[in-house]
mmCIF file of C-alpha atoms and ligand atoms in Angstrom:
data_model
loop_
_atom_site.group_PDB
_atom_site.id
_atom_site.type_symbol
_atom_site.label_atom_id
_atom_site.label_comp_id
_atom_site.label_asym_id
_atom_site.label_seq_id
_atom_site.Cartn_x
_atom_site.Cartn_y
_atom_site.Cartn_z
ATOM 1 C CA MET G 1 -13.839 -0.164 6.162
ATOM 2 C CA GLY G 2 -14.304 0.677 5.989
ATOM 3 C CA LEU G 3 -11.424 -1.884 5.502
ATOM 4 C CA ASP G 4 -11.708 -1.575 8.702
ATOM 5 C CA ILE G 5 -11.543 -3.601 6.219
ATOM 6 C CA PRO G 6 -10.148 -1.709 4.040
ATOM 7 C CA LEU G 7 -9.968 -0.984 5.641
ATOM 8 C CA ALA G 8 -12.462 0.200 8.101
ATOM 9 C CA HIS G 9 -13.935 -3.075 9.052
ATOM 10 C CA SER G 10 -11.747 -6.073 8.681
ATOM 11 C CA PRO G 11 -13.066 -8.280 11.433
ATOM 12 C CA ASN G 12 -10.038 -10.568 11.483
ATOM 13 C CA MET G 13 -7.620 -7.722 11.608
ATOM 14 C CA GLN G 14 -9.549 -5.932 14.275
ATOM 15 C CA SER G 15 -9.831 -8.761 16.686
ATOM 16 C CA GLY G 16 -6.137 -9.327 17.239
ATOM 17 C CA ASN G 17 -7.026 -12.625 18.864
ATOM 18 C CA SER G 18 -8.077 -16.032 17.676
ATOM 19 C CA ILE G 19 -11.571 -16.081 19.142
ATOM 20 C CA ASP G 20 -14.149 -16.641 16.480
ATOM 21 C CA THR G 21 -16.469 -13.959 17.788
ATOM 22 C CA THR G 22 -18.721 -14.097 14.757
ATOM 23 C CA LYS G 23 -19.924 -17.552 15.782
ATOM 24 C CA LEU G 24 -20.727 -16.605 19.335
ATOM 25 C CA GLU G 25 -23.606 -14.278 18.815
ATOM 26 C CA ASP G 26 -26.640 -13.651 16.668
ATOM 27 C CA LEU G 27 -26.358 -11.290 13.752
ATOM 28 C CA LEU G 28 -27.691 -7.849 14.640
ATOM 29 C CA ILE G 29 -30.222 -8.089 11.833
ATOM 30 C CA SER G 30 -31.635 -11.276 13.351
ATOM 31 C CA VAL G 31 -31.847 -9.649 16.779
ATOM 32 C CA VAL G 32 -33.725 -6.708 15.275
ATOM 33 C CA GLU G 33 -36.057 -9.005 13.350
ATOM 34 C CA SER G 34 -36.921 -10.838 16.541
ATOM 35 C CA GLY G 35 -38.627 -7.598 17.639
ATOM 36 C CA ILE G 36 -36.932 -5.160 20.010
ATOM 37 C CA ASP G 37 -37.940 -1.727 21.214
ATOM 38 C CA GLN G 38 -34.644 -0.983 22.956
ATOM 39 C CA VAL G 39 -31.131 -1.396 21.632
ATOM 40 C CA PRO G 40 -29.069 -4.173 23.266
ATOM 41 C CA PRO G 41 -26.462 -2.857 25.763
ATOM 42 C CA ASP G 42 -23.525 -3.957 23.557
ATOM 43 C CA TYR G 43 -24.512 -1.300 21.049
ATOM 44 C CA ILE G 44 -24.962 1.676 23.377
ATOM 45 C CA LYS G 45 -22.147 4.117 22.766
ATOM 46 C CA LEU G 46 -20.558 6.241 25.457
ATOM 47 C CA PRO G 47 -22.113 9.713 25.341
ATOM 48 C CA HIS G 48 -19.121 11.312 23.576
ATOM 49 C CA ASP G 49 -19.225 8.659 20.836
ATOM 50 C CA ARG G 50 -22.906 9.273 20.028
ATOM 51 C CA VAL G 51 -24.339 11.483 17.316
ATOM 52 C CA SER G 52 -24.346 15.081 18.451
ATOM 53 C CA ARG G 53 -27.212 16.675 16.578
ATOM 54 C CA SER G 54 -26.424 20.210 17.720
ATOM 55 C CA LEU G 55 -23.102 20.137 15.865
ATOM 56 C CA ASN G 56 -24.630 19.859 12.427
ATOM 57 C CA SER G 57 -27.979 21.547 12.817
ATOM 58 C CA GLU G 58 -26.821 25.172 12.598
ATOM 59 C CA GLY G 59 -26.482 27.272 9.479
ATOM 60 C CA PRO G 60 -27.139 26.411 5.848
ATOM 61 C CA GLN G 61 -26.413 22.805 5.017
ATOM 62 C CA GLU G 62 -23.558 22.445 2.549
ATOM 63 C CA GLN G 63 -23.513 19.528 0.130
ATOM 64 C CA ILE G 64 -20.590 17.559 -1.194
ATOM 65 C CA PRO G 65 -19.852 18.411 -4.867
ATOM 66 C CA VAL G 66 -21.490 16.490 -7.713
ATOM 67 C CA ILE G 67 -19.089 15.871 -10.615
ATOM 68 C CA ASP G 68 -20.445 14.794 -13.999
ATOM 69 C CA LEU G 69 -17.954 12.635 -15.876
ATOM 70 C CA ALA G 70 -20.051 12.941 -19.054
ATOM 71 C CA MET G 71 -18.592 16.441 -19.416
ATOM 72 C CA MET G 72 -15.304 14.845 -20.406
ATOM 73 C CA GLU G 73 -16.740 13.224 -23.477
ATOM 74 C CA ASP G 74 -16.314 16.115 -25.929
ATOM 75 C CA GLY G 75 -12.546 16.276 -25.454
ATOM 76 C CA GLY G 76 -10.152 18.987 -24.249
ATOM 77 C CA PRO G 77 -11.981 21.754 -22.380
ATOM 78 C CA GLY G 78 -14.496 19.359 -20.793
ATOM 79 C CA LYS G 79 -11.768 17.153 -19.420
ATOM 80 C CA ARG G 80 -9.807 20.091 -18.015
ATOM 81 C CA GLN G 81 -12.922 21.357 -16.295
ATOM 82 C CA VAL G 82 -13.709 17.954 -14.778
ATOM 83 C CA LEU G 83 -10.141 17.592 -13.534
ATOM 84 C CA ALA G 84 -10.295 21.072 -11.991
ATOM 85 C CA GLU G 85 -13.527 20.127 -10.219
ATOM 86 C CA ILE G 86 -11.966 16.916 -8.931
ATOM 87 C CA VAL G 87 -8.951 18.833 -7.584
ATOM 88 C CA ARG G 88 -11.202 21.351 -5.834
ATOM 89 C CA ALA G 89 -13.454 18.606 -4.376
ATOM 90 C CA CYS G 90 -10.484 16.567 -3.172
ATOM 91 C CA GLU G 91 -8.857 19.587 -1.543
ATOM 92 C CA ASP G 92 -12.033 21.015 0.001
ATOM 93 C CA TRP G 93 -13.904 17.841 0.919
ATOM 94 C CA GLY G 94 -11.911 14.698 0.228
ATOM 95 C CA CYS G 95 -14.993 13.328 -1.494
ATOM 96 C CA PHE G 96 -17.620 13.991 -4.160
ATOM 97 C CA HIS G 97 -20.562 12.377 -5.923
ATOM 98 C CA MET G 98 -19.490 10.963 -9.290
ATOM 99 C CA ILE G 99 -22.318 10.787 -11.856
ATOM 100 C CA ASN G 100 -22.487 9.590 -15.474
ATOM 101 C CA HIS G 101 -19.527 7.387 -14.655
ATOM 102 C CA GLY G 102 -20.271 4.581 -17.112
ATOM 103 C CA VAL G 103 -21.553 1.904 -14.727
ATOM 104 C CA PRO G 104 -25.080 1.236 -16.070
ATOM 105 C CA ALA G 105 -27.902 2.142 -13.666
ATOM 106 C CA ALA G 106 -29.498 -1.264 -14.235
ATOM 107 C CA VAL G 107 -26.264 -3.013 -13.210
ATOM 108 C CA MET G 108 -26.059 -0.910 -10.045
ATOM 109 C CA ASP G 109 -29.709 -1.576 -9.192
ATOM 110 C CA ALA G 110 -29.450 -5.318 -9.783
ATOM 111 C CA ALA G 111 -26.391 -5.633 -7.533
ATOM 112 C CA LEU G 112 -27.852 -3.568 -4.697
ATOM 113 C CA ASP G 113 -31.125 -5.501 -4.995
ATOM 114 C CA ALA G 114 -29.143 -8.753 -4.692
ATOM 115 C CA ILE G 115 -27.513 -7.529 -1.465
ATOM 116 C CA LYS G 116 -30.829 -6.269 -0.072
ATOM 117 C CA GLY G 117 -32.319 -9.621 -1.080
ATOM 118 C CA PHE G 118 -29.618 -11.409 0.869
ATOM 119 C CA PHE G 119 -30.360 -9.433 4.017
ATOM 120 C CA ALA G 120 -34.087 -10.128 3.530
ATOM 121 C CA LEU G 121 -33.524 -13.919 3.476
ATOM 122 C CA PRO G 122 -34.824 -16.000 6.376
ATOM 123 C CA ALA G 123 -32.298 -15.918 9.222
ATOM 124 C CA ALA G 124 -31.371 -19.582 8.779
ATOM 125 C CA GLU G 125 -30.404 -18.994 5.140
ATOM 126 C CA ARG G 126 -28.278 -15.990 6.027
ATOM 127 C CA GLU G 127 -26.472 -18.199 8.527
ATOM 128 C CA GLU G 128 -25.169 -20.325 5.652
ATOM 129 C CA TYR G 129 -23.059 -17.327 4.683
ATOM 130 C CA ARG G 130 -21.737 -16.504 8.135
ATOM 131 C CA GLN G 131 -18.181 -15.336 8.241
ATOM 132 C CA THR G 132 -16.039 -17.998 9.832
ATOM 133 C CA LYS G 133 -12.720 -17.801 11.569
ATOM 134 C CA ASN G 134 -9.813 -17.008 9.279
ATOM 135 C CA ALA G 135 -12.088 -16.251 6.368
ATOM 136 C CA GLY G 136 -12.463 -12.572 5.663
ATOM 137 C CA LYS G 137 -15.592 -13.066 3.565
ATOM 138 C CA GLY G 138 -19.251 -13.643 4.329
ATOM 139 C CA CYS G 139 -21.775 -12.143 6.698
ATOM 140 C CA GLY G 140 -20.566 -10.753 9.988
ATOM 141 C CA ARG G 141 -19.962 -7.486 11.702
ATOM 142 C CA SER G 142 -17.356 -4.775 11.746
ATOM 143 C CA TYR G 143 -14.993 -3.964 14.588
ATOM 144 C CA THR G 144 -14.882 -7.184 16.511
ATOM 145 C CA GLY G 145 -12.769 -7.393 19.612
ATOM 146 C CA GLN G 146 -13.355 -7.674 23.287
ATOM 147 C CA GLY G 147 -14.826 -4.703 25.071
ATOM 148 C CA VAL G 148 -15.635 -2.895 21.847
ATOM 149 C CA VAL G 149 -19.050 -1.247 21.678
ATOM 150 C CA ARG G 150 -20.527 -2.551 18.465
ATOM 151 C CA ASP G 151 -21.649 -0.446 15.544
ATOM 152 C CA TRP G 152 -25.235 -0.801 14.322
ATOM 153 C CA ASN G 153 -24.587 -2.792 11.165
ATOM 154 C CA ASN G 154 -23.922 -6.139 9.585
ATOM 155 C CA LEU G 155 -21.503 -6.700 6.762
ATOM 156 C CA LEU G 156 -21.634 -8.981 3.774
ATOM 157 C CA ILE G 157 -18.014 -9.155 2.646
ATOM 158 C CA LEU G 158 -17.624 -10.136 -0.994
ATOM 159 C CA THR G 159 -13.846 -9.680 -1.191
ATOM 160 C CA ASP G 160 -11.466 -11.127 1.369
ATOM 161 C CA PHE G 161 -9.022 -8.333 2.167
ATOM 162 C CA SER G 162 -7.586 -10.072 5.179
ATOM 163 C CA GLY G 163 -5.203 -12.520 3.498
ATOM 164 C CA GLU G 164 -1.453 -12.439 3.673
ATOM 165 C CA GLU G 165 -1.458 -13.487 0.031
ATOM 166 C CA ASP G 166 -2.822 -11.451 -2.814
ATOM 167 C CA ARG G 167 -5.798 -12.997 -4.464
ATOM 168 C CA LYS G 168 -5.135 -14.628 -7.822
ATOM 169 C CA SER G 169 -6.769 -12.762 -10.656
ATOM 170 C CA ASP G 170 -7.295 -15.816 -12.850
ATOM 171 C CA ARG G 171 -10.241 -17.329 -10.999
ATOM 172 C CA GLY G 172 -12.754 -15.998 -13.473
ATOM 173 C CA SER G 173 -14.733 -14.379 -10.688
ATOM 174 C CA PHE G 174 -14.462 -10.922 -9.247
ATOM 175 C CA TYR G 175 -15.452 -11.911 -5.763
ATOM 176 C CA ASP G 176 -14.324 -14.391 -3.133
ATOM 177 C CA LEU G 177 -17.849 -14.957 -1.875
ATOM 178 C CA VAL G 178 -20.178 -17.013 -4.050
ATOM 179 C CA LEU G 179 -23.700 -15.866 -3.274
ATOM 180 C CA ALA G 180 -26.208 -18.466 -4.467
ATOM 181 C CA LYS G 181 -29.091 -16.726 -2.691
ATOM 182 C CA PRO G 182 -31.244 -14.916 -3.576
ATOM 183 C CA PRO G 183 -31.549 -16.400 -7.095
ATOM 184 C CA GLY G 184 -29.564 -14.428 -9.671
ATOM 185 C CA ALA G 185 -27.443 -12.683 -7.023
ATOM 186 C CA GLN G 186 -24.116 -14.032 -8.199
ATOM 187 C CA GLU G 187 -24.689 -13.056 -11.808
ATOM 188 C CA ALA G 188 -25.759 -9.567 -10.764
ATOM 189 C CA LEU G 189 -22.626 -9.220 -8.639
ATOM 190 C CA GLU G 190 -20.289 -10.472 -11.363
ATOM 191 C CA ASN G 191 -21.766 -7.929 -13.798
ATOM 192 C CA TYR G 192 -21.318 -5.274 -11.160
ATOM 193 C CA GLY G 193 -17.713 -6.267 -10.472
ATOM 194 C CA GLN G 194 -16.854 -6.069 -14.155
ATOM 195 C CA SER G 195 -18.365 -2.612 -14.598
ATOM 196 C CA VAL G 196 -17.034 -1.209 -11.347
ATOM 197 C CA ASN G 197 -13.572 -2.528 -12.195
ATOM 198 C CA ILE G 198 -13.562 -0.341 -15.301
ATOM 199 C CA LEU G 199 -14.583 2.692 -13.240
ATOM 200 C CA ILE G 200 -11.912 1.946 -10.655
ATOM 201 C CA GLU G 201 -9.253 1.908 -13.397
ATOM 202 C CA ARG G 202 -10.632 5.134 -14.808
ATOM 203 C CA SER G 203 -10.619 6.699 -11.365
ATOM 204 C CA PHE G 204 -6.961 5.753 -10.845
ATOM 205 C CA SER G 205 -6.203 7.727 -14.036
ATOM 206 C CA LEU G 206 -8.375 10.678 -13.086
ATOM 207 C CA VAL G 207 -6.820 10.964 -9.636
ATOM 208 C CA SER G 208 -3.333 10.707 -11.151
ATOM 209 C CA GLU G 209 -4.152 13.545 -13.523
ATOM 210 C CA ALA G 210 -5.819 15.562 -10.777
ATOM 211 C CA LEU G 211 -2.474 15.341 -8.990
ATOM 212 C CA GLY G 212 -0.835 16.846 -12.108
ATOM 213 C CA GLN G 213 0.705 13.576 -13.248
ATOM 214 C CA THR G 214 0.263 11.209 -16.203
ATOM 215 C CA PRO G 215 -2.816 8.931 -16.192
ATOM 216 C CA GLU G 216 -0.574 5.925 -15.378
ATOM 217 C CA PHE G 217 1.163 7.615 -12.452
ATOM 218 C CA LEU G 218 -0.524 5.679 -9.638
ATOM 219 C CA THR G 219 -0.829 2.301 -11.319
ATOM 220 C CA ARG G 220 2.817 2.324 -12.439
ATOM 221 C CA LYS G 221 3.870 2.449 -8.798
ATOM 222 C CA HIS G 222 1.010 0.504 -7.226
ATOM 223 C CA THR G 223 -0.793 -2.406 -8.855
ATOM 224 C CA SER G 224 -4.479 -1.571 -8.829
ATOM 225 C CA ARG G 225 -6.863 -3.904 -7.041
ATOM 226 C CA PHE G 226 -10.343 -3.473 -5.762
ATOM 227 C CA GLY G 227 -12.827 -5.317 -3.642
ATOM 228 C CA THR G 228 -16.329 -4.877 -2.338
ATOM 229 C CA VAL G 229 -17.740 -4.880 1.175
ATOM 230 C CA THR G 230 -21.463 -4.323 1.599
ATOM 231 C CA THR G 231 -23.007 -2.956 4.764
ATOM 232 C CA HIS G 232 -26.568 -3.261 6.007
ATOM 233 C CA TYR G 233 -27.870 -0.994 8.761
ATOM 234 C CA PRO G 234 -31.020 -2.516 10.280
ATOM 235 C CA PRO G 235 -33.802 -0.176 11.443
ATOM 236 C CA CYS G 236 -32.930 1.141 14.883
ATOM 237 C CA PRO G 237 -35.463 1.841 17.664
ATOM 238 C CA GLN G 238 -33.141 4.323 19.470
ATOM 239 C CA PRO G 239 -30.798 5.824 16.861
ATOM 240 C CA ASP G 240 -29.404 8.489 19.183
ATOM 241 C CA LEU G 241 -27.780 5.876 21.436
ATOM 242 C CA VAL G 242 -25.845 4.072 18.725
ATOM 243 C CA MET G 243 -23.614 4.676 15.715
ATOM 244 C CA GLY G 244 -24.258 3.000 12.366
ATOM 245 C CA LEU G 245 -20.549 3.084 11.617
ATOM 246 C CA ARG G 246 -18.044 4.889 13.804
ATOM 247 C CA PRO G 247 -15.932 7.789 12.491
ATOM 248 C CA HIS G 248 -13.070 6.468 10.363
ATOM 249 C CA GLU G 249 -11.110 6.961 7.180
ATOM 250 C CA ASP G 250 -10.908 4.202 4.620
ATOM 251 C CA GLY G 251 -7.473 2.627 4.534
ATOM 252 C CA GLY G 252 -7.178 2.107 0.788
ATOM 253 C CA ILE G 253 -6.246 4.451 -2.049
ATOM 254 C CA PHE G 254 -9.809 5.592 -2.669
ATOM 255 C CA THR G 255 -13.326 4.243 -2.236
ATOM 256 C CA LEU G 256 -16.404 4.358 -4.458
ATOM 257 C CA ILE G 257 -19.475 4.027 -2.243
ATOM 258 C CA HIS G 258 -22.748 3.030 -3.828
ATOM 259 C CA LEU G 259 -25.547 4.327 -1.599
ATOM 260 C CA ASP G 260 -29.205 3.463 -1.549
ATOM 261 C CA GLU G 261 -31.770 6.253 -1.157
ATOM 262 C CA VAL G 262 -31.759 6.347 2.665
ATOM 263 C CA PRO G 263 -29.585 9.090 4.252
ATOM 264 C CA GLY G 264 -27.063 8.245 6.983
ATOM 265 C CA LEU G 265 -23.550 8.898 5.667
ATOM 266 C CA GLU G 266 -21.864 12.027 7.052
ATOM 267 C CA VAL G 267 -18.466 13.516 6.229
ATOM 268 C CA LEU G 268 -16.340 15.698 8.462
ATOM 269 C CA LYS G 269 -15.552 19.117 6.990
ATOM 270 C CA ASP G 270 -13.988 21.929 8.977
ATOM 271 C CA GLU G 271 -14.814 20.033 12.166
ATOM 272 C CA ARG G 272 -18.509 19.787 11.322
ATOM 273 C CA TRP G 273 -20.416 16.683 10.270
ATOM 274 C CA VAL G 274 -22.113 17.236 6.922
ATOM 275 C CA PRO G 275 -24.815 14.742 5.877
ATOM 276 C CA VAL G 276 -24.410 13.330 2.369
ATOM 277 C CA THR G 277 -27.702 13.482 0.468
ATOM 278 C CA PRO G 278 -27.934 10.403 -1.751
ATOM 279 C CA VAL G 279 -27.894 11.109 -5.510
ATOM 280 C CA ALA G 280 -29.466 8.334 -7.594
ATOM 281 C CA HIS G 281 -26.881 6.087 -9.259
ATOM 282 C CA SER G 282 -23.883 8.101 -8.135
ATOM 283 C CA PHE G 283 -20.760 6.690 -6.561
ATOM 284 C CA VAL G 284 -19.408 8.706 -3.669
ATOM 285 C CA PHE G 285 -15.679 8.968 -4.314
ATOM 286 C CA MET G 286 -13.680 9.185 -1.079
ATOM 287 C CA ILE G 287 -9.961 9.665 -0.605
ATOM 288 C CA GLY G 288 -8.335 6.912 1.444
ATOM 289 C CA ASP G 289 -5.296 7.005 3.700
ATOM 290 C CA LEU G 290 -2.879 5.604 1.123
ATOM 291 C CA LEU G 291 -3.560 8.482 -1.241
ATOM 292 C CA GLN G 292 -2.892 10.943 1.576
ATOM 293 C CA ILE G 293 0.524 9.341 2.139
ATOM 294 C CA ILE G 294 1.401 9.054 -1.571
ATOM 295 C CA SER G 295 0.341 12.653 -2.285
ATOM 296 C CA ASN G 296 2.282 13.862 0.758
ATOM 297 C CA ASP G 297 -0.834 15.446 2.341
ATOM 298 C CA ARG G 298 -1.999 17.137 -0.858
ATOM 299 C CA PHE G 299 -5.209 15.045 -0.870
ATOM 300 C CA LYS G 300 -6.300 14.038 2.628
ATOM 301 C CA SER G 301 -8.386 11.014 3.543
ATOM 302 C CA VAL G 302 -11.910 12.016 4.481
ATOM 303 C CA THR G 303 -13.269 11.198 7.922
ATOM 304 C CA HIS G 304 -16.796 9.842 7.725
ATOM 305 C CA ARG G 305 -19.373 8.056 9.836
ATOM 306 C CA VAL G 306 -22.857 6.626 9.454
ATOM 307 C CA VAL G 307 -25.755 7.527 11.719
ATOM 308 C CA ALA G 308 -28.403 4.902 12.337
ATOM 309 C CA GLY G 309 -32.064 5.587 11.698
ATOM 310 C CA PRO G 310 -35.551 4.108 11.789
ATOM 311 C CA ILE G 311 -35.341 2.826 8.197
ATOM 312 C CA ALA G 312 -33.022 0.035 6.996
ATOM 313 C CA ARG G 313 -30.162 1.131 4.774
ATOM 314 C CA THR G 314 -27.845 -0.901 2.524
ATOM 315 C CA VAL G 315 -24.692 0.260 0.745
ATOM 316 C CA MET G 316 -21.908 -1.268 -1.361
ATOM 317 C CA GLY G 317 -18.370 -0.059 -0.683
ATOM 318 C CA ASN G 318 -15.866 -0.555 -3.494
ATOM 319 C CA PHE G 319 -12.352 -0.176 -2.135
ATOM 320 C CA ALA G 320 -9.461 0.607 -4.466
ATOM 321 C CA VAL G 321 -6.347 -0.832 -2.895
ATOM 322 C CA THR G 322 -3.019 -2.212 -4.031
ATOM 323 C CA SER G 323 -0.982 -5.389 -3.634
ATOM 324 C CA ASN G 324 -0.040 -6.447 -0.111
ATOM 325 C CA ASP G 325 3.682 -5.908 -0.692
ATOM 326 C CA SER G 326 3.289 -2.429 -2.164
ATOM 327 C CA VAL G 327 5.401 0.148 -0.327
ATOM 328 C CA ILE G 328 3.351 3.252 0.382
ATOM 329 C CA GLN G 329 5.321 6.469 0.773
ATOM 330 C CA PRO G 330 5.199 10.084 -0.352
ATOM 331 C CA ALA G 331 6.002 10.126 -4.085
ATOM 332 C CA ALA G 332 9.083 12.129 -5.052
ATOM 333 C CA GLU G 333 6.853 14.247 -7.313
ATOM 334 C CA PHE G 334 5.198 15.730 -4.203
ATOM 335 C CA CYS G 335 8.324 16.253 -2.135
ATOM 336 C CA SER G 336 10.747 19.151 -2.176
ATOM 337 C CA ASP G 337 13.011 21.057 0.181
ATOM 338 C CA LEU G 338 10.018 23.174 1.106
ATOM 339 C CA LYS G 339 7.742 20.155 1.454
ATOM 340 C CA PRO G 340 9.783 17.215 2.723
ATOM 341 C CA PRO G 341 8.184 13.752 3.000
ATOM 342 C CA ALA G 342 5.569 13.900 5.746
ATOM 343 C CA PHE G 343 5.242 10.130 6.252
ATOM 344 C CA ARG G 344 7.549 7.190 6.682
ATOM 345 C CA PRO G 345 7.138 4.274 4.258
ATOM 346 C CA VAL G 346 4.744 1.470 5.159
ATOM 347 C CA VAL G 347 3.993 -1.809 3.417
ATOM 348 C CA PHE G 348 0.289 -2.075 2.610
ATOM 349 C CA LEU G 349 -0.102 -5.430 4.398
ATOM 350 C CA ASP G 350 1.237 -3.846 7.595
ATOM 351 C CA TYR G 351 -1.005 -0.816 7.183
ATOM 352 C CA LYS G 352 -4.058 -3.077 7.015
ATOM 353 C CA LYS G 353 -3.127 -4.582 10.362
ATOM 354 C CA LYS G 354 -3.061 -1.211 12.045
ATOM 355 C CA LEU G 355 -6.164 -1.066 14.166
ATOM 356 C CA VAL G 356 -8.772 1.594 13.818
ATOM 357 C CA GLY G 357 -9.442 3.247 17.167
ATOM 358 C CA THR G 358 -12.121 1.545 19.174
ATOM 359 C CA GLY G 359 -13.556 4.600 20.835
ATOM 360 C CA THR G 360 -12.720 8.221 20.266
ATOM 361 C CA HIS G 361 -11.529 8.639 16.760
ATOM 362 C CA SER G 362 -7.925 9.186 15.733
ATOM 363 C CA LYS G 363 -6.617 9.121 12.188
ATOM 364 C CA ARG G 364 -4.601 5.978 11.519
ATOM 365 C CA VAL G 365 -2.405 7.756 9.018
ATOM 366 C CA GLU G 366 -0.981 9.982 11.758
ATOM 367 C CA ALA G 367 0.868 6.982 13.212
ATOM 368 C CA TYR G 368 3.189 7.149 10.185
ATOM 369 C CA ARG G 369 3.797 10.892 10.236
ATOM 370 C CA LEU G 370 7.452 11.826 10.480
ATOM 371 C CA GLY G 371 8.678 14.074 13.234
ATOM 372 C CA GLN G 372 5.958 13.019 15.674
HETATM 373 O O1 LIG D 401 -22.588 3.312 4.813
HETATM 374 C C1 LIG D 401 -21.957 4.177 4.240
HETATM 375 O O2 LIG D 401 -22.503 5.105 3.630
HETATM 376 C C2 LIG D 401 -20.437 4.203 4.298
HETATM 377 C C3 LIG D 401 -19.776 2.886 4.622
HETATM 378 C C4 LIG D 401 -18.321 3.066 4.910
HETATM 379 O O3 LIG D 401 -17.869 4.117 5.265
HETATM 380 C C5 LIG D 401 -17.377 1.948 4.762
HETATM 381 O O4 LIG D 401 -17.825 0.832 4.454
HETATM 382 O O5 LIG D 401 -16.176 2.170 4.953
HETATM 383 FE FE1 LIG D 402 -15.718 4.119 5.129
#
């Protein structure tokens, strides 16, 4: 979202033109359901953009850290320990599994079941939720644009991140998309939004403290907002030719990814791709680009990708962002004579418009580095 939506996938922002590409073609999921034993040419990546198995098959497989927020409950020492673990995970990995985070397992299950239920609807019913031109919500695909090799996924965008205007918070609903199908979906998603919102606020505080600041540090400077983009990866007959989701960093402050039980997510560590083993009812916390800028490179956004596989996979990405007019720049607290600001300021709305690379990966945040 990613944004490209957030951060990684914003279709409107990616296209840079006014062609309503989402209306011109069938959804990938519908193509797959029609019965194929070969992937369509539009999805075949150039060899250097494919999954290179040899890179991650050597040596013992490391795992991203698992951090248990329940350890904070007894007060002082527990909280210090959790914060120390968060600092270490953010510095070493840029991500970690967060468990016992307060979002009830039943709420997580109901929301993910609603999204899976949507993707299991008859094709004609899914079409009612197709993303249309100038609406950054609904069912579509990531990384539109001419000449772009598609990624092996479909999105269901619940929050419209593409607008020039910030969404009003008084609508009584967490999400822009109203999902009437399958039955009960909207209620499940509203419950989810309410619970995840609390965890997002808590995470803003934890990250602030992990950076050695007060719990309000980030939200005093940057209004907290969050939105949800769900991604479905249909079963793929030739996974080695495609990419579920290309390498990218999320363009928000941080992301909480809610995985199902099917593997596929990989994070880049020390130039090696490390598969993330799903942990039931965890959220995978990932540092986004804005936090890298604000922390002046102390916490770096994590590069990640998704490999396709023979089994369908569905995830919910919860993107912590800020208001469109928020100016993102290295905070004075992280700058000194020895460590001058590494990035020039950028307004969040402008950052969102910055395209993610269409082929070989390059970090978006580097475009704002000073002295380049
Ligand atoms: O599918 C996943 O595990 C990750 C999705 C992702 O990276 C994104 O939506 O930005
Ligand atoms: Fe992402």
